[in-house]
Structures are given as structure tokens and as C-alpha cells.
């Protein structure tokens, strides 16, 4: 990767192989093009949100088993649209770092993009199951009646909620937080976006209808809840940060180098597993299950397999935070 592309990344340590060698270089050249036309990073994020959400209309169609070649085309186009949405979602950050057009709203919008995609997509998958469920009913020997279809669809809807709220929302929220924590100890405040709920809430209270657009106030308010949830599931990391602040001050630069290195060295192997909770690995399974016409299995995968990975990453990260804090 050349130096120009490298400068638009937060850190190569927090990128997986696909992002580092394919996605990020593509995003860099997209960012160069957007910069030439003076397109704001937030505009790119909004494009990403729209394209990802619209892909739900195509994910609602069955694939080859149910709709033949037309179904394959619908699903492949849906997959391509979601990949384009992800490319744009990655591009906005590189564009912001390239042009210096960073903003708190941009950070919040970037975090919200994935939810904007997956809420309509998961609803579309529930509707798709209602229309096309012969394979699953054959697996369990269920008679294909209207009553059984309604009951099964209700169960799938609940699974979709669990998968979306705890899976997509909870797992990716934690993954993003651990990336920012890693960057904080690697690069300090300027190289990370490790927000805390108290600071976010203070900023929200400073916003008024006179000095801030209503949309920015709304997103800032939702971001308070987002950061509080990140903090609630990472008690040992919060204890470590509190101890470091009490002993060395509020700046990352004041933390002794040996402690920063110990955290970095413990965090780096965890970042690999943490990366599996983000888009590339997660969406691969969604695409596979849709193409083989059993998208309901994506909910099962999200809840159980990705759930187990979530608990492993959390246990490992909390473990080394506890160890470092106890030594202090």
C-alpha cells in the first residue's frame, strides 16, 4: 500500500486483509474523485445509507430455488448494492481525513450507517421467509399451511429482532469501541474517536436550536445512548481508564509508554477476532445464506456463532484490562 493511501487510514493494524489490500485502496481513489468535486464526507455517508437501505427491496426476493434466474439476478444485484454502500461508508472516513472535513455529526452518521442498512434488510428477510419457506418447512417436517406459516414467520421475526438488536447493533457497537480503544493507546486522542458518554452529553447540552441544526441535535442525543451502551458492557476497560486518569491525568500522552505498550501488545491479537464482528466477515454469511435460499439461517448464525465470537472477544479484552489495572 502506498504512502498516500496509508495516510488516509486510521491505522493498518485495525484493518483486515480484504480492507487493507482491496477495499481501502478502492476507497482512496473514490475519495480523490469526491474531493475534486468538493463533495462533503457526510454526503457520501448519506448516499451509503440510502443505497444500503434500498438493497432490501431486492433481498426480499427468493433466489434460484424460488424465482429462478430472475431471483439470482435480484440477489446478486442486492449483494453488489450493499457492497457499494460499504465502499462508500469506508470512503467517507478516508475523504474526511484527506480533506480535513471531520465533524462530530460525521462520526455519528458513520456509526449509524450500518443500522440504516440492516433494519430494512432484516425486515425484508422476514417477509422473504413468509413468501418462501418450503426448504425450512421440509427440514422440520412442518405442513405448509397458512396458520403454520404465520406462526413460523412470527418466530423468525423475533429472531430477526434478536439478531438485529443484539447481533448487528450490539456486536458491531462493541467492535467499533475496541478499535477506538486500540487506536487511543496507539496514537492518542488525535488518532482515535474514543468518545465517552459524559463528554457527549455535555456537548449535547451546549446545543440549542439557535446554534445547531435539529438533525445534528437528534443524532447527538442518540449518540449519548450509543456510548453509554459501549461503556456498560466494558466495565474492566472503564475501570482501567478511570485508574489511568486518576494516576496520570486525562491525556493519553501522559500515560507511561510501558503501560501503553502493554495494552497495545495485548489488544493487537484481539483486534483480529474483533474484526470478524464487522462488515466483511458478517456480510459474507448473509450473502451465502441468501444465495442458497435459506436467509433465515443468517439469523441463527448471528445469534449463536457470532454471539459466541462476541463473548470471546469481550472476555479476552476485559481480561487483559483487568490484569493491567490490577498491576497499577
C-alpha positions as a printed NumPy array, in Angstrom:
array([[  0.   ,   0.   ,   0.   ],
       [  1.445,   3.355,  -0.991],
       [  2.058,   6.16 ,   1.487],
       [ -0.787,   8.369,   0.229],
       [ -3.373,   5.67 ,   0.9  ],
       [ -1.758,   4.856,   4.253],
       [ -2.204,   8.454,   5.412],
       [ -5.978,   8.246,   4.94 ],
       [ -6.297,   5.239,   7.261],
       [ -6.761,   5.329,  10.994],
       [ -4.219,   2.516,  11.275],
       [ -3.317,  -0.537,   9.218],
       [ -3.446,  -2.556,  12.456],
       [ -7.22 ,  -2.22 ,  12.671],
       [ -7.899,  -3.266,   9.06 ],
       [ -8.401,  -6.862,   7.935],
       [ -6.678,  -8.263,   4.839],
       [ -9.571,  -7.545,   2.472],
       [ -9.934,  -3.963,   3.653],
       [ -6.22 ,  -3.275,   3.65 ],
       [ -5.443,  -4.669,   0.198],
       [ -8.67 ,  -4.157,  -1.763],
       [-11.359,  -2.065,  -0.067],
       [ -9.21 ,   0.775,   1.271],
       [ -7.243,   1.349,  -1.972],
       [-10.549,   1.478,  -3.897],
       [-11.979,   3.897,  -1.334],
       [ -8.903,   6.085,  -1.61 ],
       [ -9.422,   6.631,  -5.335],
       [-13.125,   7.244,  -4.75 ],
       [-12.181,   9.8  ,  -2.097],
       [ -9.802,  11.529,  -4.525],
       [-12.641,  11.834,  -7.042],
       [-15.093,  13.148,  -4.449],
       [-12.512,  15.649,  -3.213],
       [-12.075,  17.05 ,  -6.726],
       [-15.802,  17.805,  -6.864],
       [-15.788,  19.17 ,  -3.287],
       [-18.282,  16.541,  -2.104],
       [-18.596,  16.521,   1.681],
       [-17.906,  13.241,   3.561],
       [-21.352,  13.417,   5.209],
       [-22.946,  13.459,   1.756],
       [-21.083,  10.257,   0.894],
       [-22.317,   8.679,   4.144],
       [-25.924,   9.57 ,   3.299],
       [-25.511,   8.031,  -0.183],
       [-24.207,   4.898,   1.538],
       [-27.193,   4.766,   3.875],
       [-29.661,   5.18 ,   1.001],
       [-28.081,   2.554,  -1.3  ],
       [-27.769,   0.008,   1.52 ],
       [-31.378,   0.525,   2.598],
       [-32.722,   0.246,  -0.971],
       [-30.923,  -3.095,  -1.405],
       [-33.539,  -4.524,   0.99 ],
       [-36.109,  -4.408,  -1.825],
       [-34.013,  -6.913,  -3.771],
       [-33.01 ,  -9.051,  -0.774],
       [-36.765,  -9.633,  -0.269],
       [-36.794, -11.829,  -3.415],
       [-36.1  , -15.537,  -3.321],
       [-33.076, -16.804,  -5.193],
       [-32.868, -19.648,  -7.769],
       [-34.987, -22.243,  -5.928],
       [-37.985, -19.921,  -5.745],
       [-37.555, -17.356,  -8.526],
       [-35.106, -18.943, -10.959],
       [-32.592, -16.81 , -12.851],
       [-34.576, -13.666, -12.056],
       [-34.118, -14.417,  -8.372],
       [-30.374, -14.899,  -8.823],
       [-30.141, -11.525, -10.578],
       [-32.121,  -9.804,  -7.824],
       [-29.939, -11.286,  -5.094],
       [-26.642, -10.618,  -6.874],
       [-27.638,  -7.004,  -7.506],
       [-28.67 ,  -6.676,  -3.843],
       [-25.264,  -8.013,  -2.773],
       [-23.477,  -5.589,  -5.118],
       [-25.556,  -2.678,  -3.818],
       [-24.69 ,  -3.499,  -0.22 ],
       [-21.011,  -3.805,  -1.153],
       [-21.177,  -0.376,  -2.818],
       [-22.831,   1.001,   0.328],
       [-19.966,  -0.403,   2.403],
       [-17.391,   1.069,  -0.001],
       [-18.973,   4.498,   0.387],
       [-19.169,   4.042,   4.156],
       [-15.422,   3.367,   4.195],
       [-14.735,   6.186,   1.74 ],
       [-16.345,   8.882,   3.894],
       [-13.749,   8.481,   6.649],
       [-10.818,   8.498,   4.227],
       [-12.302,  11.539,   2.486],
       [-12.677,  13.324,   5.841],
       [ -9.048,  12.625,   6.765],
       [ -7.869,  13.606,   3.259],
       [ -9.733,  16.934,   3.208],
       [ -9.781,  17.731,   6.919],
       [-13.598,  17.882,   6.86 ],
       [-14.116,  15.939,  10.054],
       [-17.169,  16.633,  12.196],
       [-18.951,  15.124,  15.205],
       [-22.023,  14.633,  13.001],
       [-19.894,  12.688,  10.535],
       [-18.73 ,  10.356,  13.297],
       [-22.338,   9.773,  14.416],
       [-23.636,   9.276,  10.857],
       [-20.837,   6.828,  10.141],
       [-21.822,   4.749,  13.161],
       [-25.488,   4.829,  12.151],
       [-24.943,   3.754,   8.532],
       [-24.855,   0.017,   9.209],
       [-28.077,   0.14 ,  11.212],
       [-29.751,   2.05 ,   8.378],
       [-28.851,  -0.795,   6.005],
       [-29.681,  -3.766,   8.149],
       [-33.008,  -2.75 ,   9.69 ],
       [-34.795,  -2.764,   6.3  ],
       [-32.74 ,  -5.732,   5.079],
       [-33.688,  -7.862,   8.087],
       [-37.343,  -6.881,   7.724],
       [-37.074,  -7.883,   4.055],
       [-35.656, -11.272,   5.058],
       [-38.638, -11.871,   7.361],
       [-41.012, -11.014,   4.513],
       [-38.99 , -13.274,   2.216],
       [-39.392, -16.137,   4.682],
       [-43.156, -15.563,   4.768],
       [-43.279, -15.901,   0.96 ],
       [-40.635, -18.614,   0.528],
       [-40.167, -21.186,   3.308],
       [-40.568, -24.6  ,   1.628],
       [-36.958, -25.602,   2.362],
       [-37.17 , -24.842,   6.082],
       [-40.573, -26.495,   6.439],
       [-39.239, -29.643,   4.744],
       [-36.28 , -29.722,   7.192],
       [-38.62 , -29.826,  10.188],
       [-41.494, -31.722,   8.605],
       [-43.915, -28.816,   9.033],
       [-47.105, -28.819,   6.992],
       [-47.219, -25.793,   4.722],
       [-50.464, -24.219,   5.92 ],
       [-51.332, -20.557,   6.361],
       [-51.51 , -20.953,  10.14 ],
       [-48.101, -22.647,  10.34 ],
       [-46.665, -20.016,   8.022],
       [-47.888, -17.181,  10.263],
       [-46.554, -18.879,  13.413],
       [-43.18 , -19.618,  11.819],
       [-42.923, -16.074,  10.428],
       [-43.641, -14.633,  13.885],
       [-40.802, -16.766,  15.303],
       [-38.469, -15.632,  12.507],
       [-39.472, -12.006,  13.177],
       [-38.444, -12.384,  16.845],
       [-35.181, -13.988,  15.728],
       [-34.647, -11.033,  13.399],
       [-35.125,  -8.599,  16.275],
       [-32.646, -10.511,  18.457],
       [-30.212, -10.767,  15.562],
       [-30.521,  -7.071,  14.771],
       [-30.617,  -5.56 ,  18.266],
       [-28.099,  -7.84 ,  19.945],
       [-26.266,  -9.07 ,  16.833],
       [-25.748,  -6.23 ,  14.387],
       [-26.234,  -3.443,  16.912],
       [-24.545,  -4.85 ,  19.996],
       [-21.726,  -6.757,  18.352],
       [-20.667,  -4.046,  15.922],
       [-21.007,  -1.371,  18.606],
       [-18.533,  -3.296,  20.773],
       [-16.219,  -3.957,  17.812],
       [-16.089,  -0.244,  16.971],
       [-15.351,   0.627,  20.602],
       [-12.451,  -1.817,  20.821],
       [-10.974,  -0.425,  17.604],
       [-11.128,   3.104,  19.036],
       [ -9.606,   1.909,  22.319],
       [ -6.73 ,   0.306,  20.411],
       [ -6.151,   3.5  ,  18.433],
       [ -6.261,   5.591,  21.617],
       [ -3.34 ,   3.702,  23.158],
       [ -1.53 ,   3.575,  19.812],
       [ -1.977,   7.17 ,  18.634],
       [ -3.574,   9.133,  21.458],
       [ -6.663,  11.343,  21.339],
       [ -5.99 ,  12.763,  17.869],
       [ -5.72 ,   9.322,  16.294],
       [ -8.85 ,   7.862,  17.898],
       [-12.526,   8.645,  18.371],
       [-12.85 ,   7.138,  21.836],
       [-15.848,   9.124,  22.991],
       [-17.261,   8.896,  26.494],
       [-20.902,   9.431,  27.356],
       [-20.281,  12.293,  29.799],
       [-18.46 ,  14.372,  27.187],
       [-21.053,  13.535,  24.537],
       [-23.847,  14.554,  26.921],
       [-22.092,  17.827,  27.796],
       [-21.795,  18.64 ,  24.125],
       [-25.478,  17.871,  23.606],
       [-26.47 ,  20.251,  26.414],
       [-24.486,  23.011,  24.69 ],
       [-26.524,  22.547,  21.517],
       [-29.524,  24.822,  21.125],
       [-31.998,  25.444,  18.28 ],
       [-30.192,  28.74 ,  17.744],
       [-26.68 ,  27.334,  17.229],
       [-27.272,  23.768,  15.972],
       [-29.452,  22.173,  13.307],
       [-32.213,  19.917,  14.68 ],
       [-30.855,  16.872,  12.847],
       [-27.433,  17.244,  14.457],
       [-29.045,  17.611,  17.91 ],
       [-31.104,  14.482,  17.265],
       [-28.106,  12.394,  16.222],
       [-26.065,  13.733,  19.136],
       [-28.812,  12.672,  21.551],
       [-28.909,   9.15 ,  20.111],
       [-25.107,   9.043,  20.329],
       [-25.333,   9.516,  24.106],
       [-27.209,   6.212,  24.384],
       [-24.756,   4.578,  21.96 ],
       [-21.712,   5.494,  24.07 ],
       [-23.439,   4.536,  27.321],
       [-24.127,   1.066,  25.939],
       [-20.475,   0.717,  24.928],
       [-19.386,   1.63 ,  28.435],
       [-21.956,  -0.625,  30.118],
       [-20.57 ,  -3.808,  28.52 ],
       [-16.892,  -2.956,  29.188],
       [-16.628,  -2.47 ,  32.984],
       [-12.979,  -3.547,  33.256],
       [-11.907,  -1.201,  30.478],
       [-13.819,   1.625,  32.202],
       [-12.052,   0.806,  35.48 ],
       [ -8.697,   0.851,  33.704],
       [ -9.387,   4.226,  32.074],
       [-10.547,   5.689,  35.396],
       [ -7.409,   4.433,  37.172],
       [ -5.135,   5.806,  34.447],
       [ -6.864,   9.186,  34.611],
       [ -6.501,   9.358,  38.394],
       [ -2.813,   8.403,  38.323],
       [ -1.548,  10.143,  35.196],
       [ -4.139,  12.694,  34.055],
       [ -6.722,  12.808,  31.277],
       [ -4.362,  12.825,  28.276],
       [ -3.149,   9.663,  26.568],
       [  0.255,  11.315,  26.178],
       [  0.64 ,  11.308,  29.978],
       [  0.243,   7.534,  30.236],
       [  3.691,   5.909,  30.655],
       [  4.979,   4.309,  27.48 ],
       [  5.358,   0.868,  29.06 ],
       [  1.661,   0.801,  30.01 ],
       [  0.592,   1.957,  26.553],
       [  2.792,  -0.728,  25.011],
       [  1.425,  -3.42 ,  27.316],
       [ -2.14 ,  -2.501,  26.358],
       [ -1.237,  -2.356,  22.647],
       [  0.529,  -5.713,  22.677],
       [ -2.411,  -7.368,  24.455],
       [ -5.002,  -5.648,  22.255],
       [ -3.4  ,  -6.388,  18.88 ],
       [ -4.205, -10.143,  18.753],
       [ -7.743,  -9.403,  19.943],
       [ -8.217,  -6.913,  17.097],
       [ -8.062,  -9.791,  14.589],
       [-11.004, -11.594,  16.226],
       [-12.736,  -8.284,  16.822],
       [-12.548,  -7.599,  13.071],
       [-14.698, -10.672,  12.416],
       [-17.577,  -8.879,  14.126],
       [-17.541,  -6.148,  11.471],
       [-18.96 ,  -5.965,   7.949],
       [-16.721,  -8.174,   5.776],
       [-16.981, -11.464,   7.666],
       [-20.561, -10.859,   8.796],
       [-21.93 ,  -9.955,   5.36 ],
       [-20.225, -12.941,   3.698],
       [-22.593, -15.241,   5.597],
       [-25.604, -13.091,   4.784],
       [-24.744, -13.291,   1.082],
       [-24.201, -17.059,   1.236],
       [-27.482, -17.797,   3.02 ],
       [-29.43 , -15.575,   0.613],
       [-27.879, -17.201,  -2.455],
       [-28.71 , -20.731,  -1.242],
       [-32.264, -19.608,  -0.394],
       [-32.193, -20.084,   3.389],
       [-31.744, -16.481,   4.624],
       [-33.372, -17.365,   7.955],
       [-30.137, -19.199,   8.745],
       [-28.422, -15.81 ,   8.839],
       [-30.398, -15.012,  11.991],
       [-29.361, -18.326,  13.546],
       [-25.723, -17.646,  12.626],
       [-25.885, -14.1  ,  14.032],
       [-27.369, -15.202,  17.337],
       [-25.275, -18.287,  18.065],
       [-22.   , -18.274,  16.099],
       [-21.42 , -14.519,  16.056],
       [-22.749, -14.362,  19.62 ],
       [-20.089, -16.832,  20.759],
       [-17.419, -14.777,  18.987],
       [-18.734, -11.615,  20.682],
       [-18.417, -13.175,  24.135],
       [-14.92 , -14.478,  23.328],
       [-13.671, -11.052,  22.2  ],
       [-15.29 ,  -9.324,  25.181],
       [-13.888, -11.881,  27.659],
       [-10.4  , -11.584,  26.212],
       [-10.391,  -7.769,  26.139],
       [-11.857,  -7.401,  29.624],
       [ -9.325,  -9.946,  30.878],
       [ -6.207,  -8.044,  29.89 ],
       [ -7.764,  -4.739,  31.015],
       [ -8.318,  -6.286,  34.455],
       [ -4.75 ,  -7.58 ,  34.538],
       [ -3.21 ,  -4.225,  33.643],
       [ -5.455,  -2.326,  36.049],
       [ -4.686,  -4.674,  38.952],
       [ -0.948,  -4.066,  38.441],
       [ -1.485,  -0.315,  38.739]])
